[in-house]
Short mmCIF file of C-alpha atoms in Angstrom, two decimals:
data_model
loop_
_atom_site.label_atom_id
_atom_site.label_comp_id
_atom_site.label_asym_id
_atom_site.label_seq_id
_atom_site.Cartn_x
_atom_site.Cartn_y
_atom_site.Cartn_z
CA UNK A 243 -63.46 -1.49 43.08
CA UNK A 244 -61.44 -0.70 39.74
CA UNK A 245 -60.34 2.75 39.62
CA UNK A 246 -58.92 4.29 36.44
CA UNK A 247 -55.35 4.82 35.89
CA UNK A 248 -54.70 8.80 35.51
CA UNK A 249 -51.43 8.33 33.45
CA UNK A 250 -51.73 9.33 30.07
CA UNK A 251 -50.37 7.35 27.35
CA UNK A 252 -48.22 9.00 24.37
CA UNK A 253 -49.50 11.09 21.50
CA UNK A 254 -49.16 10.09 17.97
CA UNK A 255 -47.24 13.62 17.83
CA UNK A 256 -44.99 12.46 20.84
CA UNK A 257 -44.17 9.41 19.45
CA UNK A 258 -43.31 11.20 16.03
CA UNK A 259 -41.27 13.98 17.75
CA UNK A 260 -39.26 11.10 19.68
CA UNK A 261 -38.54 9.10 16.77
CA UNK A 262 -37.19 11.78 14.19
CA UNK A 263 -35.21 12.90 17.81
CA UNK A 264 -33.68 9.43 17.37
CA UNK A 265 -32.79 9.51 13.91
CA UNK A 266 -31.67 12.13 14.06
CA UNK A 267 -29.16 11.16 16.69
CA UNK A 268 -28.61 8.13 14.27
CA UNK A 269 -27.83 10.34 11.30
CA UNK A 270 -25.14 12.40 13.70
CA UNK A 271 -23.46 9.18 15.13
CA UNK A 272 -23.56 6.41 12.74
CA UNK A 273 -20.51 8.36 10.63
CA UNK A 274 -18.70 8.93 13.50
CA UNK A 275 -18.36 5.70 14.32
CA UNK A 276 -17.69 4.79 10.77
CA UNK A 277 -15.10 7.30 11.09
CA UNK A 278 -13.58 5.31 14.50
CA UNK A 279 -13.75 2.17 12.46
CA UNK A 280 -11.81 3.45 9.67
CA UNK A 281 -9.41 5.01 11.89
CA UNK A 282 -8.98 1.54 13.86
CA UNK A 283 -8.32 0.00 10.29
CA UNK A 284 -6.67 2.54 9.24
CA UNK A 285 -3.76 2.31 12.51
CA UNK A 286 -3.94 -1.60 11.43
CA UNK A 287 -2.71 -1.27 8.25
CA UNK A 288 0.20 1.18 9.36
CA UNK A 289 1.33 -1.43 11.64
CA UNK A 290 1.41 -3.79 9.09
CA UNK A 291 3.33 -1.35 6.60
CA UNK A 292 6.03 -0.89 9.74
CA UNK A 293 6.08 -5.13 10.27
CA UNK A 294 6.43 -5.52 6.50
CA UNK A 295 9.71 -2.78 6.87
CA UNK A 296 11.06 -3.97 9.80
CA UNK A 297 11.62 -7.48 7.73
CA UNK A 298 12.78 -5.69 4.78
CA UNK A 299 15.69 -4.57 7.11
CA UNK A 300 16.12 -7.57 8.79
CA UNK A 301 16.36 -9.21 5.01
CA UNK A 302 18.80 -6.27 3.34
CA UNK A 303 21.20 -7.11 6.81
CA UNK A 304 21.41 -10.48 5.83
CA UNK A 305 21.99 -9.77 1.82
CA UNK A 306 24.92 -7.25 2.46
CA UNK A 307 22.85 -4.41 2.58
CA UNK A 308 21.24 -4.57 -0.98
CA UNK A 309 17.50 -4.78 -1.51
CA UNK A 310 15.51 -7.40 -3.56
CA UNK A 311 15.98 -7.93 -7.43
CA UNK A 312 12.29 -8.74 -7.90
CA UNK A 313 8.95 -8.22 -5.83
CA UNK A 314 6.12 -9.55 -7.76
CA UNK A 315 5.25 -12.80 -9.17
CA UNK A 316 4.72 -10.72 -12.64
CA UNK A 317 8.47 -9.73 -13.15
CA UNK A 318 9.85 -13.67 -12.89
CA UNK A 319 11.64 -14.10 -16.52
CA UNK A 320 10.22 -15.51 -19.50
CA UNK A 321 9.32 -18.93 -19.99
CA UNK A 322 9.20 -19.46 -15.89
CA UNK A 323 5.96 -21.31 -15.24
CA UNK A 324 3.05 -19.49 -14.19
CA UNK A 325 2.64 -21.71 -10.88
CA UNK A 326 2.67 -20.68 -7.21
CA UNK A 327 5.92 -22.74 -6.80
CA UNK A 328 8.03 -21.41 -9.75
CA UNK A 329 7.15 -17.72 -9.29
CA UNK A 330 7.57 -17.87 -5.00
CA UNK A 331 10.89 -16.64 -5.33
CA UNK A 332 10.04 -13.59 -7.18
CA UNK A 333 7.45 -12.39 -4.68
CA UNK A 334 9.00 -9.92 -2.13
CA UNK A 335 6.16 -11.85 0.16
CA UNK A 336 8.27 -15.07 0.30
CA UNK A 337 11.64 -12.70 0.32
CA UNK A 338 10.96 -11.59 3.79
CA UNK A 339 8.16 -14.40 5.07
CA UNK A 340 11.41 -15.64 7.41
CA UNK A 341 11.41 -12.14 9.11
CA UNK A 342 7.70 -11.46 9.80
CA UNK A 343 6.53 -15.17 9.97
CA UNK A 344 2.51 -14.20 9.21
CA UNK A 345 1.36 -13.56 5.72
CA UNK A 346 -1.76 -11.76 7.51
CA UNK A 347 0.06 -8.82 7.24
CA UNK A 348 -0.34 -8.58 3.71
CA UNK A 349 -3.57 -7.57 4.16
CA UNK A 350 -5.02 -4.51 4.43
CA UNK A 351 -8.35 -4.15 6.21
CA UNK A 352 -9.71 -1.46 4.70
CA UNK A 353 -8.89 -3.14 1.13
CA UNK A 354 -11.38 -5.20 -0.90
CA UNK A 355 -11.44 -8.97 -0.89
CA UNK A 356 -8.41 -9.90 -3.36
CA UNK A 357 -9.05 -11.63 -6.87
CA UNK A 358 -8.76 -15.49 -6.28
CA UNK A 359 -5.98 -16.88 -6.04
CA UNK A 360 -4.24 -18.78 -9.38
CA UNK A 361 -2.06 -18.23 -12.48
CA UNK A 362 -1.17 -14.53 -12.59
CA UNK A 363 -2.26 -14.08 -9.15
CA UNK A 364 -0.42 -16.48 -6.88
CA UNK A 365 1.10 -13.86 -4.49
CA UNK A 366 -1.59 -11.19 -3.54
CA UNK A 367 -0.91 -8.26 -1.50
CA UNK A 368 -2.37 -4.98 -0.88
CA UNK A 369 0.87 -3.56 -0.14
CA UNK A 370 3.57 -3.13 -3.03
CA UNK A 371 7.16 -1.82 -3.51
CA UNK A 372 8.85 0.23 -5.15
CA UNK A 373 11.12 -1.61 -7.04
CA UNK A 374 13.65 -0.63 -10.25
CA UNK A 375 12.87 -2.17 -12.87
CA UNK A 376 16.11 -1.34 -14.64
CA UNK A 377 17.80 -4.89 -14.47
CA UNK A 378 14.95 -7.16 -14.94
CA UNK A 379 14.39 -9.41 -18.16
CA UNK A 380 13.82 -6.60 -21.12
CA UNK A 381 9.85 -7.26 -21.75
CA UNK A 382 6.98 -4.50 -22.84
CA UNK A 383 5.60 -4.27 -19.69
CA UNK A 384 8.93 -3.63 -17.33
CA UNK A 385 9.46 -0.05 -18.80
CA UNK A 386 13.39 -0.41 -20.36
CA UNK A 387 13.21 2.64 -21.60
CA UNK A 388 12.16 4.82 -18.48
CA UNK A 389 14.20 2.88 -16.23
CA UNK A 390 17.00 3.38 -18.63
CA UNK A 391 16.32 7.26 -18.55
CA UNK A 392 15.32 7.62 -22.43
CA UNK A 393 11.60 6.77 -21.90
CA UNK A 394 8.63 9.39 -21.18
CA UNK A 395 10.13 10.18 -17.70
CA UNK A 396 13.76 9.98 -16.19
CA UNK A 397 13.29 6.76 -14.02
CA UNK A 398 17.04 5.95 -13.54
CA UNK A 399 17.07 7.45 -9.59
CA UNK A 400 13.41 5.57 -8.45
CA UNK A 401 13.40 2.94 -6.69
CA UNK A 402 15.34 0.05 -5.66
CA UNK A 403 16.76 -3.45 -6.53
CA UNK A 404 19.78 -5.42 -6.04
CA UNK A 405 22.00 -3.29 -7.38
CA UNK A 406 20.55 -0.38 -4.54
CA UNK A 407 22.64 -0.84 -1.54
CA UNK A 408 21.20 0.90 1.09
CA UNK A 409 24.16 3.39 1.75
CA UNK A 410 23.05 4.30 -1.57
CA UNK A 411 19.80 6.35 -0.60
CA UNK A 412 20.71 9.91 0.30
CA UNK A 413 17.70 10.46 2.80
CA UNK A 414 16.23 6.84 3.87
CA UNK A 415 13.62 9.03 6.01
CA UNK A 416 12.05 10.04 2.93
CA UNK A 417 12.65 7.69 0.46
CA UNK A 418 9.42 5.04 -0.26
CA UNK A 419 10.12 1.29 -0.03
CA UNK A 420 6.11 0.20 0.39
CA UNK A 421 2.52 1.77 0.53
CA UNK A 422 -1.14 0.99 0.07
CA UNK A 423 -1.41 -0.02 -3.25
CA UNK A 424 -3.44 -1.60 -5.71
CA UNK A 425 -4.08 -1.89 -9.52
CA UNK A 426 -6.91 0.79 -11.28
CA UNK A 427 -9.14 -2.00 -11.98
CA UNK A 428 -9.51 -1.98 -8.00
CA UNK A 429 -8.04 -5.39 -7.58
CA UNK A 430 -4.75 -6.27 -5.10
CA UNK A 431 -1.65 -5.66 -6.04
CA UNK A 432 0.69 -8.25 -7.01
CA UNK A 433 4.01 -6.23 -4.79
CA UNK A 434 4.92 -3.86 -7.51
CA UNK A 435 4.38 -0.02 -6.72
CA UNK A 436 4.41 2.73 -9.37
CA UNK A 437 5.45 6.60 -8.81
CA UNK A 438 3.13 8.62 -8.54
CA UNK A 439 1.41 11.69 -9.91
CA UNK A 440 3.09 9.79 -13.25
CA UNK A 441 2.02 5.92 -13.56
CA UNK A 442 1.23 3.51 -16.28
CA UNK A 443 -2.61 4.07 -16.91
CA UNK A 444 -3.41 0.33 -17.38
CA UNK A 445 -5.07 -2.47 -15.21
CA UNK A 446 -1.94 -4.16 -14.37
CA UNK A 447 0.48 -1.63 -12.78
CA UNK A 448 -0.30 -0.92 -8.67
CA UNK A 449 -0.11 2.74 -7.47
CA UNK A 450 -0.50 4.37 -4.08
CA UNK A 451 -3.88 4.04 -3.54
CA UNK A 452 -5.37 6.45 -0.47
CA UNK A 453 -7.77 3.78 1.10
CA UNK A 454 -7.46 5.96 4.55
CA UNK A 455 -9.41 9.32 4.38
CA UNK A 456 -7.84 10.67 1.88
CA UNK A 457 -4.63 9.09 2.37
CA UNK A 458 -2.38 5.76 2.53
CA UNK A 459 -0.08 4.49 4.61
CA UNK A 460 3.80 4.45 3.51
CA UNK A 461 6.99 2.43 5.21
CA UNK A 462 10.37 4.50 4.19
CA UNK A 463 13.34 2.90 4.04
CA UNK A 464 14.62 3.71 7.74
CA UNK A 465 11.74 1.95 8.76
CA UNK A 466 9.32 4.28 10.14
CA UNK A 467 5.68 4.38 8.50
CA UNK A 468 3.23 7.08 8.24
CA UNK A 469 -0.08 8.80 6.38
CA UNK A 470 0.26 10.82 3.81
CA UNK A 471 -1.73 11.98 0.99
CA UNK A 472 -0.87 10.65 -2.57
CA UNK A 473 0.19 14.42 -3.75
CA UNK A 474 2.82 15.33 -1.25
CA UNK A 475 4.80 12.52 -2.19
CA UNK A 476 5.59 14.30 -5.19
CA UNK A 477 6.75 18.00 -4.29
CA UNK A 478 8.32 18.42 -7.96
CA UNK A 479 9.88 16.31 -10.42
CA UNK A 480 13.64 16.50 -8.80
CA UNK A 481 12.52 16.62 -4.98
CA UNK A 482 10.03 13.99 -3.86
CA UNK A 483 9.74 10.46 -1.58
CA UNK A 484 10.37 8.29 -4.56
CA UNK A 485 14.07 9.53 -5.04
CA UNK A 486 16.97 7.70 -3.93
CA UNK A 487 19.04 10.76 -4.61
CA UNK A 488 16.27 14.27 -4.30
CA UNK A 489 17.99 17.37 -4.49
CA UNK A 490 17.20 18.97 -1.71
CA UNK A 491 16.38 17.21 1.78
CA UNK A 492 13.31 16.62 3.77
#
């Protein structure tokens, strides 16, 4: 004999009720996990920043204890040919490929895809340096004038190059060699990095770029990297990170 079932099935209420109960458990949850994946980027990229430093020292012990004359494909002289071959040796990836052996940690996961690669772009790299331009090849876009201290801003202490010896850098615990970075037009960077608040507002020039809540991750030259926030790299004019010689300490 069939006998009825007494077990009642959901309302159209209940259901309702239980499914804004799940998104709203969505809505609470989804950016907190967004905000674990970021931070799991985030500590991936600041490993690669302390890598890419740790062959930067490895490559200044073997060069006498002077940094790089060039780090970007862009600043190879005039007349060299725009091919991957020709401008290798300008690229501060190449410099110190024999220290870190993967080029995998030129890239930063929470970056965008880079621009393809070709003329003017052989040598990606979402982190760049802060090199000196003061010695380079005199051309409009290396900044003589700044670098030579008679330009819009006294550049003749930022940076480094081959004429920076590392003995040279008052306080290496503060002083920048490498950061997120990337040009305003939101593509990579090429290896160049340019102080910041004050930077050359065109498409070409890299600046810290805070990819990391708010923040990006920065290699000094003792060789320890951290987060920071673009702003407190620059505590005033004659005391801040991109200094070889601040006035006052950390």
């Amino acid at each position: 004999m069939y006998r009825a079932s007494n077990r009642k099935a959901f309302t159209l209420i209940e259901l309702l009720v239980v499914i804004a109960i799940i998104a709203i458990l969505a809505a609470i949850l989804f950016p907190v996990f967004a905000q674990a994946r970021e931070k799991a980027r985030s500590t991936a990229c600041l490993s690669n920043t302390r890598q890419i430093s740790t062959g930067y020292a490895m490559y200044i012990q073997d060069y006498d204890e002077n940094y790089p004359p060039t780090v970007t494909e862009r600043q190879a002289p005039p007349g060299t040919p725009d091919t991957a071959d020709a401008r290798a040796q300008y690229s501060y990836r190449n410099r110190i490929n024999p220290y870190v052996k993967s080029q995998d940690l030129f890239k930063c996961p929470s970056a965008l895809p880079w621009s393809p690669i070709g003329p003017g772009n052989w040598y990606p790299t979402d982190y760049g340096c802060h090199l000196n331009e003061a010695y380079l090849t005199p051309a409009a876009n290396n900044h003589q004038k700044e670098y030579a201290g008679v330009g819009t801003i006294d550049l003749t202490d930022f940076g480094f190059n081959d004429h920076t010896p590392l003995a040279s850098i008052t306080y290496p615990s503060q002083f920048i060699v490498l950061a997120d970075a990337g040009r305003s037009d939101k593509t990579s960077s090429r290896g160049g990095l340019y102080p910041q608040p004050w930077a050359f507002d065109v498409a070409t020039q890299a600046r810290l770029v805070a990819r990391h809540q708010g923040g990006g991750n920065i290699a000094f030259s003792d060789g320890h990297s951290k987060w920071k926030k673009p702003e407190t790299t620059w505590r005033s004019y004659l005391d801040n990170d991109w200094r070889r010689n601040p006035v006052t300490s950390p």
